PDB file of C-alpha atoms in Angstrom:
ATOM      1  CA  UNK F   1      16.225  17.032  83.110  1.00  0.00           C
ATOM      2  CA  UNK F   2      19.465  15.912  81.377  1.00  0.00           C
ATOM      3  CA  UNK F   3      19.862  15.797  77.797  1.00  0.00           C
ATOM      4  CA  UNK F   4      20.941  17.752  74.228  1.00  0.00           C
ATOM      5  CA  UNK F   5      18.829  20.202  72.775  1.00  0.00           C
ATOM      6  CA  UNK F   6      19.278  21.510  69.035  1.00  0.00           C
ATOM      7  CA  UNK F   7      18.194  25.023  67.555  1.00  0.00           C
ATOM      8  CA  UNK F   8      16.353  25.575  66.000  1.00  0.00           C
ATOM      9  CA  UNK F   9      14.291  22.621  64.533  1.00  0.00           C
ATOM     10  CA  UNK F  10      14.155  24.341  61.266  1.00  0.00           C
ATOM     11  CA  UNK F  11      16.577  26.806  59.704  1.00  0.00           C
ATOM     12  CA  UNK F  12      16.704  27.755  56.072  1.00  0.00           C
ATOM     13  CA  UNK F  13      19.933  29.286  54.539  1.00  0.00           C
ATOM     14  CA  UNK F  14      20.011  31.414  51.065  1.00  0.00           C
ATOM     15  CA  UNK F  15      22.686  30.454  49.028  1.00  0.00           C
ATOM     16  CA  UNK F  16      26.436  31.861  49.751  1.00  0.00           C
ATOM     17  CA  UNK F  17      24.955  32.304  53.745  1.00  0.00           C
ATOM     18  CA  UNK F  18      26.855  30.608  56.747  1.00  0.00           C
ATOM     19  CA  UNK F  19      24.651  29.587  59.217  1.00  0.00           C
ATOM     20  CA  UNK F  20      25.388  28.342  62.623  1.00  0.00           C
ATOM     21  CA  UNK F  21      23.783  25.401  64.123  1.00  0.00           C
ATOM     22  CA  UNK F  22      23.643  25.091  68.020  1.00  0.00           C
ATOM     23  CA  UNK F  23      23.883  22.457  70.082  1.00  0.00           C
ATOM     24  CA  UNK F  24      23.868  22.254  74.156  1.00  0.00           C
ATOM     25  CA  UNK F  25      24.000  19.778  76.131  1.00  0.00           C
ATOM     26  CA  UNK F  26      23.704  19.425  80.551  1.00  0.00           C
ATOM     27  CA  UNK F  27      24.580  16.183  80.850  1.00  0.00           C
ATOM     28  CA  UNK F  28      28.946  17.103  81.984  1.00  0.00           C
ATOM     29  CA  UNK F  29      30.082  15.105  78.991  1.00  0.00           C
ATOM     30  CA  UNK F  30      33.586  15.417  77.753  1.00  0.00           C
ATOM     31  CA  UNK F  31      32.866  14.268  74.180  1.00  0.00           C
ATOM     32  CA  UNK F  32      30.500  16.158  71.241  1.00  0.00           C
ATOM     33  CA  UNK F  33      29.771  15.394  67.502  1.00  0.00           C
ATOM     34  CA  UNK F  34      27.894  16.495  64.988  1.00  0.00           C
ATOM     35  CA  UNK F  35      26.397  14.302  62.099  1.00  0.00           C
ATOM     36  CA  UNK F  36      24.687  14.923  59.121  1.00  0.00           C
ATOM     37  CA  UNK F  37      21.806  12.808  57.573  1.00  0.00           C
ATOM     38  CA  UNK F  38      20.717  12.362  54.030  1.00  0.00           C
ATOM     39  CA  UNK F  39      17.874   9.602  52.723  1.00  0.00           C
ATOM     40  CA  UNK F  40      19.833   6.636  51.942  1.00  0.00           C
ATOM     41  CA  UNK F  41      23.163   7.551  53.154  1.00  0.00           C
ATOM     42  CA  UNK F  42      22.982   6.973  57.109  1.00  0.00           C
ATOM     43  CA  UNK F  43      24.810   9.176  59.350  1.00  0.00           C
ATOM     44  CA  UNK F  44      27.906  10.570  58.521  1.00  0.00           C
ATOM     45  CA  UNK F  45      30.481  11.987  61.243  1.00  0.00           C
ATOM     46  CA  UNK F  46      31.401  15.831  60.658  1.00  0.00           C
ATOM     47  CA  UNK F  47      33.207  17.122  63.302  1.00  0.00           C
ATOM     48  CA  UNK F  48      33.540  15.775  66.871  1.00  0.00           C
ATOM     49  CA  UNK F  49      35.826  16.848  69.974  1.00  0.00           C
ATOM     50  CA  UNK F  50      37.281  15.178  72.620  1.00  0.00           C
ATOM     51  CA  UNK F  51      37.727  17.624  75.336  1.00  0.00           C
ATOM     52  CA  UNK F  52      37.644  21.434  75.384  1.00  0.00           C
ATOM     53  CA  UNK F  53      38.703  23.918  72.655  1.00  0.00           C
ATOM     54  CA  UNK F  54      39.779  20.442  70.679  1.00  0.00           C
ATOM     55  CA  UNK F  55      38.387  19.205  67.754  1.00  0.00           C
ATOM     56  CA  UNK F  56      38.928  16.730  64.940  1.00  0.00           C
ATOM     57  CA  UNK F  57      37.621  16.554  61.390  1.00  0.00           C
ATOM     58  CA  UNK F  58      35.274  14.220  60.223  1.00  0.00           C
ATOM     59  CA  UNK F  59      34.626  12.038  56.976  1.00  0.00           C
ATOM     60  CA  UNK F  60      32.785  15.237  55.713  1.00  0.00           C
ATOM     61  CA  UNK F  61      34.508  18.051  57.473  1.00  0.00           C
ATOM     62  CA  UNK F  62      34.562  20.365  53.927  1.00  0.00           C
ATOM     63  CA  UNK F  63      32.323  23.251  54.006  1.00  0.00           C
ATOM     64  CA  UNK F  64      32.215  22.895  57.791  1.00  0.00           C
ATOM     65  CA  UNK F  65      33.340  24.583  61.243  1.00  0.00           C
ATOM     66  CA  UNK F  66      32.899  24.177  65.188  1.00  0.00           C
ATOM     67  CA  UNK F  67      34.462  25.355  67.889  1.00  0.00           C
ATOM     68  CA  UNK F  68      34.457  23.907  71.563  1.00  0.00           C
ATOM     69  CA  UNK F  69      35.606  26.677  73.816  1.00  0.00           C
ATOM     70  CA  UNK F  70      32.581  25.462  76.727  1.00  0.00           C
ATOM     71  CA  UNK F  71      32.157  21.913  77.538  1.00  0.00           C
ATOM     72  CA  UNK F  72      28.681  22.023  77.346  1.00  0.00           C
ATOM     73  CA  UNK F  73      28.454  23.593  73.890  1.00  0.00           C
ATOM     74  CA  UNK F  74      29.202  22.541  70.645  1.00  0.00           C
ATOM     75  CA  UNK F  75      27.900  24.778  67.522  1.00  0.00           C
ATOM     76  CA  UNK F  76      28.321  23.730  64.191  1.00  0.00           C
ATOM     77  CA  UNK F  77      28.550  26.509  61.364  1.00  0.00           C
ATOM     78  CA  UNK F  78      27.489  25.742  58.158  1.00  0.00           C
ATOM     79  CA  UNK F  79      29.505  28.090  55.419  1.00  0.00           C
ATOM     80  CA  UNK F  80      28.807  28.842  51.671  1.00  0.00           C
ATOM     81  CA  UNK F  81      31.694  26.239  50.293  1.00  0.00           C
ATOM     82  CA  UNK F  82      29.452  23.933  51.423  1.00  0.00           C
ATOM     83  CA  UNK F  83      28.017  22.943  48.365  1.00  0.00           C
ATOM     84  CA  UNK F  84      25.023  20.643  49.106  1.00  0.00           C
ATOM     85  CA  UNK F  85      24.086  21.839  52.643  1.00  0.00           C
ATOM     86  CA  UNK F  86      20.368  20.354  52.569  1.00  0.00           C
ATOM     87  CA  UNK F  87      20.048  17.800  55.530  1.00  0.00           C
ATOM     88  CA  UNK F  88      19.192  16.327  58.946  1.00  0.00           C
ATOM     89  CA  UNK F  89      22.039  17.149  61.202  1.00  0.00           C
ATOM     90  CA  UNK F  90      22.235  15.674  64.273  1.00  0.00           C
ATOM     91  CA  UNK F  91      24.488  16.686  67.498  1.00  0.00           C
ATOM     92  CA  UNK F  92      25.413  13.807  70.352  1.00  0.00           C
ATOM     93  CA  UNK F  93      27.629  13.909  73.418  1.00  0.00           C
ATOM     94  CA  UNK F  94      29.342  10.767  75.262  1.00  0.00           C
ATOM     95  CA  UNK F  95      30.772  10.376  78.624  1.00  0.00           C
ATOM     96  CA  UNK F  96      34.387  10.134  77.031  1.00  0.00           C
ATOM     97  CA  UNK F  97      35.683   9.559  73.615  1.00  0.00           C
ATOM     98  CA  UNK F  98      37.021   5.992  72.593  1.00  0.00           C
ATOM     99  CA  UNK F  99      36.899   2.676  75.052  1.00  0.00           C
ATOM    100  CA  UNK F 100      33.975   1.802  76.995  1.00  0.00           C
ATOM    101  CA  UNK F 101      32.562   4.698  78.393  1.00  0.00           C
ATOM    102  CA  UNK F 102      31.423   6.338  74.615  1.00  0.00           C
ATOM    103  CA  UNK F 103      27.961   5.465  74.444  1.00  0.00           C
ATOM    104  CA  UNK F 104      25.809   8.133  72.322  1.00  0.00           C
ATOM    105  CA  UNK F 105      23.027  10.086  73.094  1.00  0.00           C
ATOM    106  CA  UNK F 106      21.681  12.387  70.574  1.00  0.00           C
ATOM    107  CA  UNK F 107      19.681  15.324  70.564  1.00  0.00           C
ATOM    108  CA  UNK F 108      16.659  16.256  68.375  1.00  0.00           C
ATOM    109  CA  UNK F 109      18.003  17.604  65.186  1.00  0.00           C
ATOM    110  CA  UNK F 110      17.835  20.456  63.346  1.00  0.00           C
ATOM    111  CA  UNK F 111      17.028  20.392  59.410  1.00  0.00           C
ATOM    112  CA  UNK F 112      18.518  22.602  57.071  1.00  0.00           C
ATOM    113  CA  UNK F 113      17.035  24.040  53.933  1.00  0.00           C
ATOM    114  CA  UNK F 114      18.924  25.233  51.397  1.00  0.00           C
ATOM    115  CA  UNK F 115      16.297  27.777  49.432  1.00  0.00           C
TER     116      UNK F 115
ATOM    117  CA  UNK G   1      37.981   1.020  56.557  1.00  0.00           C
ATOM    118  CA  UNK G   2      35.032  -0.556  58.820  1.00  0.00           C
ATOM    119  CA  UNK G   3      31.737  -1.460  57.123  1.00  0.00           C
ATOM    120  CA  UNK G   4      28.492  -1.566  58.712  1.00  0.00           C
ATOM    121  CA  UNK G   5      25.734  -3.082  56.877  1.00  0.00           C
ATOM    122  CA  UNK G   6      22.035  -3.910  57.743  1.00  0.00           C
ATOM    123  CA  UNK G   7      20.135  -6.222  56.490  1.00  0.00           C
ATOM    124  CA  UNK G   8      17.098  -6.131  55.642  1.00  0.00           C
ATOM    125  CA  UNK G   9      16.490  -2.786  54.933  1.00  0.00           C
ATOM    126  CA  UNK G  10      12.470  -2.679  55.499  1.00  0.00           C
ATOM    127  CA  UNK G  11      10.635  -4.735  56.891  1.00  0.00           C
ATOM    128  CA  UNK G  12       7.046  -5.334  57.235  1.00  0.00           C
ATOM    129  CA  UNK G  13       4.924  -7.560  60.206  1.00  0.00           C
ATOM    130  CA  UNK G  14       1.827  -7.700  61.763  1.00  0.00           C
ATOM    131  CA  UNK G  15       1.642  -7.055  65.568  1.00  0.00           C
ATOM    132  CA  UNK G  16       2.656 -10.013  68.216  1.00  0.00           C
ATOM    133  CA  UNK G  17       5.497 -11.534  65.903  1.00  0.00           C
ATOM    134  CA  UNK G  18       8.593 -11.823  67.554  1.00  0.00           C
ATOM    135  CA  UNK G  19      11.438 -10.599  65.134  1.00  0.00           C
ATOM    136  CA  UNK G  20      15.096 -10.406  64.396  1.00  0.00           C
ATOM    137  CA  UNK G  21      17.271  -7.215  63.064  1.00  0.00           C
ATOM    138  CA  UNK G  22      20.258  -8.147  61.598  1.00  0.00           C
ATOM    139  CA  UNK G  23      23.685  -6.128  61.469  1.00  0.00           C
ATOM    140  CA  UNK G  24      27.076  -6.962  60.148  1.00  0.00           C
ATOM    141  CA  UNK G  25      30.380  -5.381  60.658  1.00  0.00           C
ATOM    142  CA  UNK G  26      34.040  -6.100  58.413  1.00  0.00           C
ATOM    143  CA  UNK G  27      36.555  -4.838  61.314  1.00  0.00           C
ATOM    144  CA  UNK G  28      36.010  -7.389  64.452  1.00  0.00           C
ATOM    145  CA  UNK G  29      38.246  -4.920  66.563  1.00  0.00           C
ATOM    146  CA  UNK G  30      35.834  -3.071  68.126  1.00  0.00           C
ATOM    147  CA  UNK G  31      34.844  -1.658  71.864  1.00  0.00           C
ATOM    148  CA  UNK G  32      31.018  -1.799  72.006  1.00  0.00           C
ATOM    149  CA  UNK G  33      27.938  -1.643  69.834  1.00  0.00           C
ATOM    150  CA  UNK G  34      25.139   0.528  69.864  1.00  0.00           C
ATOM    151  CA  UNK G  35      21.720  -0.043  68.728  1.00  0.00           C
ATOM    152  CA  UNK G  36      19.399   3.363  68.245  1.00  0.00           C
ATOM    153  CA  UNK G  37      16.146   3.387  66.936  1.00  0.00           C
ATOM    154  CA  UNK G  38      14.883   6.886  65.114  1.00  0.00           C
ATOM    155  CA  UNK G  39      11.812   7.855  64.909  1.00  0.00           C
ATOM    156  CA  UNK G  40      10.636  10.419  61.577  1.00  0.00           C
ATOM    157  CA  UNK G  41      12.004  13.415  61.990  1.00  0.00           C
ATOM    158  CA  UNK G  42      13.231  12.918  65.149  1.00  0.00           C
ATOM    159  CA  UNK G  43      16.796  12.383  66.772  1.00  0.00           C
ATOM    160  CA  UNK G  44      18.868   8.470  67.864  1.00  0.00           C
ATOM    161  CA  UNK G  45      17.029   7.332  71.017  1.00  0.00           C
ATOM    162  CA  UNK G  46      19.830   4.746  72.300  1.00  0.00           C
ATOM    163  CA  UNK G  47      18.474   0.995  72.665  1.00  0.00           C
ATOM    164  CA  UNK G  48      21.219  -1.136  74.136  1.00  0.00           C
ATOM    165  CA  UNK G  49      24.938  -0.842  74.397  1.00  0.00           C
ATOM    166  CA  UNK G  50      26.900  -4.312  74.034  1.00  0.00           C
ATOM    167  CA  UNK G  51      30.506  -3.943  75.390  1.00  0.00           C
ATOM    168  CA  UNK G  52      32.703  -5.745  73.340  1.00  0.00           C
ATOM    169  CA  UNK G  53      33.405  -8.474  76.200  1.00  0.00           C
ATOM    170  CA  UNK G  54      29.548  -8.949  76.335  1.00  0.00           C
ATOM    171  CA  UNK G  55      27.749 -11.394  74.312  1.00  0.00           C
ATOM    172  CA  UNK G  56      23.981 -10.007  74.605  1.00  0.00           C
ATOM    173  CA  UNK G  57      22.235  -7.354  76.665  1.00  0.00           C
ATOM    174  CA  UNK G  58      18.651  -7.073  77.194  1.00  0.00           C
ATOM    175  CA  UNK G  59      15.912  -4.646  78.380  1.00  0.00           C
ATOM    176  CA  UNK G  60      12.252  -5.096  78.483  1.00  0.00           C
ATOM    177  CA  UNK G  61      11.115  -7.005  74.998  1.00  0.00           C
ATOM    178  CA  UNK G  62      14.433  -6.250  73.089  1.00  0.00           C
ATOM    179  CA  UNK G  63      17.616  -8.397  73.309  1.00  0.00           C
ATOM    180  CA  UNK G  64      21.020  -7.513  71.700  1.00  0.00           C
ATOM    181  CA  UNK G  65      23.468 -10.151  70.675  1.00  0.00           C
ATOM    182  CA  UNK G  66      27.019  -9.701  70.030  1.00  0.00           C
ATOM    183  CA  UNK G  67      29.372 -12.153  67.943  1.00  0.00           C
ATOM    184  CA  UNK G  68      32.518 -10.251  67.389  1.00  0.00           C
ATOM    185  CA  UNK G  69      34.569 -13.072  65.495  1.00  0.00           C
ATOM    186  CA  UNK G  70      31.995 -13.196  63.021  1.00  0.00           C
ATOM    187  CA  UNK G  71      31.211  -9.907  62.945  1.00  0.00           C
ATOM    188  CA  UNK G  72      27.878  -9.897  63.848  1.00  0.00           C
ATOM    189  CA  UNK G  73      24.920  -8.414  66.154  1.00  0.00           C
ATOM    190  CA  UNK G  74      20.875  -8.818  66.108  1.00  0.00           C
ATOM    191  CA  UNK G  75      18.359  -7.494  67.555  1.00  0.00           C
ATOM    192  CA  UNK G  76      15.736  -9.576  68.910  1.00  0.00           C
ATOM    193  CA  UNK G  77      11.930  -7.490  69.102  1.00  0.00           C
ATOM    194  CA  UNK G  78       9.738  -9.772  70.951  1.00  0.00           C
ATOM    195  CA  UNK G  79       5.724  -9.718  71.116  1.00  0.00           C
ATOM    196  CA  UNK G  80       6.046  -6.536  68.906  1.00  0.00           C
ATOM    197  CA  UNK G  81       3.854  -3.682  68.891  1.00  0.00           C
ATOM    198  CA  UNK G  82       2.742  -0.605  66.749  1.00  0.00           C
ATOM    199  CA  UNK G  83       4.702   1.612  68.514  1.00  0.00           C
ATOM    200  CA  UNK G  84       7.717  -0.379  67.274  1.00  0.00           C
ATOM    201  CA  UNK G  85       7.558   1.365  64.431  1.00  0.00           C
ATOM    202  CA  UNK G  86      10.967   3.195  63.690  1.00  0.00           C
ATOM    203  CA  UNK G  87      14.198   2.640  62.060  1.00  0.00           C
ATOM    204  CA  UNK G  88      16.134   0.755  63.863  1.00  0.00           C
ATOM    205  CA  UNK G  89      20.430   1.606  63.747  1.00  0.00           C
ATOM    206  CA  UNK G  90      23.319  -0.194  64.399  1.00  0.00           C
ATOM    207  CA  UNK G  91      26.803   1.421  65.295  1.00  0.00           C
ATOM    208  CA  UNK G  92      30.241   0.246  66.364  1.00  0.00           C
ATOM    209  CA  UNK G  93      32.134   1.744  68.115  1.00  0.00           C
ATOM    210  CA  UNK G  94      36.035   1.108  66.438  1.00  0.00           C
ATOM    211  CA  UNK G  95      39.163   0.354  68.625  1.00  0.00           C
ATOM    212  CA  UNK G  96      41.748   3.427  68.764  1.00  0.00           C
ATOM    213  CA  UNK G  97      38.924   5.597  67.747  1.00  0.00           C
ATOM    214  CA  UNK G  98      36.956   7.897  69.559  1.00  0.00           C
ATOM    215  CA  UNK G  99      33.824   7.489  66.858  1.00  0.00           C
ATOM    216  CA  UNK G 100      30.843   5.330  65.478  1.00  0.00           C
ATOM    217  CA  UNK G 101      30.651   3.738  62.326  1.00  0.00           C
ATOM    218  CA  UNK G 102      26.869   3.560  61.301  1.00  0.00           C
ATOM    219  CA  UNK G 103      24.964   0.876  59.264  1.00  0.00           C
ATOM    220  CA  UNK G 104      22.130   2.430  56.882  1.00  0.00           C
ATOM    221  CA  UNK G 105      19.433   0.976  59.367  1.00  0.00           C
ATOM    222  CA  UNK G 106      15.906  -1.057  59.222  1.00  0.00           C
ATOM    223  CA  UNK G 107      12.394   0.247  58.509  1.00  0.00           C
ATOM    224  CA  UNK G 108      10.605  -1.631  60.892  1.00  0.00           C
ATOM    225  CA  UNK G 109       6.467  -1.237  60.424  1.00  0.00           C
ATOM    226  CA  UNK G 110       3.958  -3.254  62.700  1.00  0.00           C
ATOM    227  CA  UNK G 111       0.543  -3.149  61.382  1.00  0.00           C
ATOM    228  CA  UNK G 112      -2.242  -3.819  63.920  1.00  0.00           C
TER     229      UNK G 112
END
């Protein structure tokens, strides 16, 4: 089966802790990005890359870091400048970046605790 | 800066009405538009894709419109069900950019 999986589900981080967030996905797509989702606010774009070991910030790239150095992998570390790290993040993948061809698909999440 | 905004924000029927999900966007240069619906907890299952030369797609009960010079896309649920219950998000996808711009979504619930 073809798609994105997320680990873990749940992850919780003490405070001044990076944590890294990993996201995979089988389906030989160029493009990756990682969200993050708080009540109220929608999603908001963190990081995303076009193409292997390239990446671009974000509105919310502060407090955040990826790398891209597979194209099927995508992990999203989570450092202690972050200062409000509690959320729903959420990794996709598209066929390309930009035009036609960038239709979404998302995987299932993971949510991060901040204890 | 593009804006995406949905309107309404909840919204409450019983099972069988046919209904309409509204989304509005300030930047009519754009390549497509997605609609996702999200479950609790759970990640964007993608709906429909309108490209930005189409004016509606469809599949099964749900039909997508697109109105770029106004800015404007809905989301047509017909005979709904329970199982229609979700949020329901719009996204559009910007010209020269590789990204989606989100709207907040719709809390759809269909009572039995």
């Amino acid at each position: 089966d073809g798609g994105i999986t997320q680990s873990p589900k749940y992850l919780f981080r003490k405070e001044g802790q990076n944590v890294t967030l990993s996201c995979e996905q089988n389906l030989n797509h160029d493009a990756m990005y990682w969200y993050r989702q708080d009540p109220g606010q929608g999603l908001r774009l963190i990081y995303y890359s076009q193409i292997v070991n390239d990446f671009q910030k974000g509105d919310i790239a502060e407090g955040y870091s990826v790398s891209r150095e597979k194209k099927e992998s995508f992990p999203l570390t989570v450092t202690s400048a972050q200062k409000n790290p509690t959320a729903f993040y959420l990794c996709a993948s598209s066929r390309t970046s930009g035009g036609h061809n960038n239709e979404q698909f998302f995987g299932p999440g993971t949510r991060l605790t901040v204890l | 800066k593009q804006e995406v905004t949905q309107i309404p924000a909840a919204l409450s029927v019983p099972e069988g009405e046919n209904l309409v999900l509204n989304c509005s966007f300030t930047d009519s240069a754009i390549y497509n538009l997605q609609w996702f619906r999200q479950d609790p907890g759970k990640g964007l299952t993608s709906l429909l894709l309108i490209q930005s030369s189409q004016r509606e797609q469809t599949s099964g009960r749900l039909n997508a419109s697109l109105d770029k010079s106004s800015g404007r896309s809905t989301l047509y649920i017909a005979a709904s069900q329970p199982g229609d219950s979700a949020t329901y998000l719009c996204a559009v996808g910007n010209s020269g950019y590789s990204t989606l711009t989100f709207g907040k979504g719709t809390m759809l619930l269909v009572s039995p």
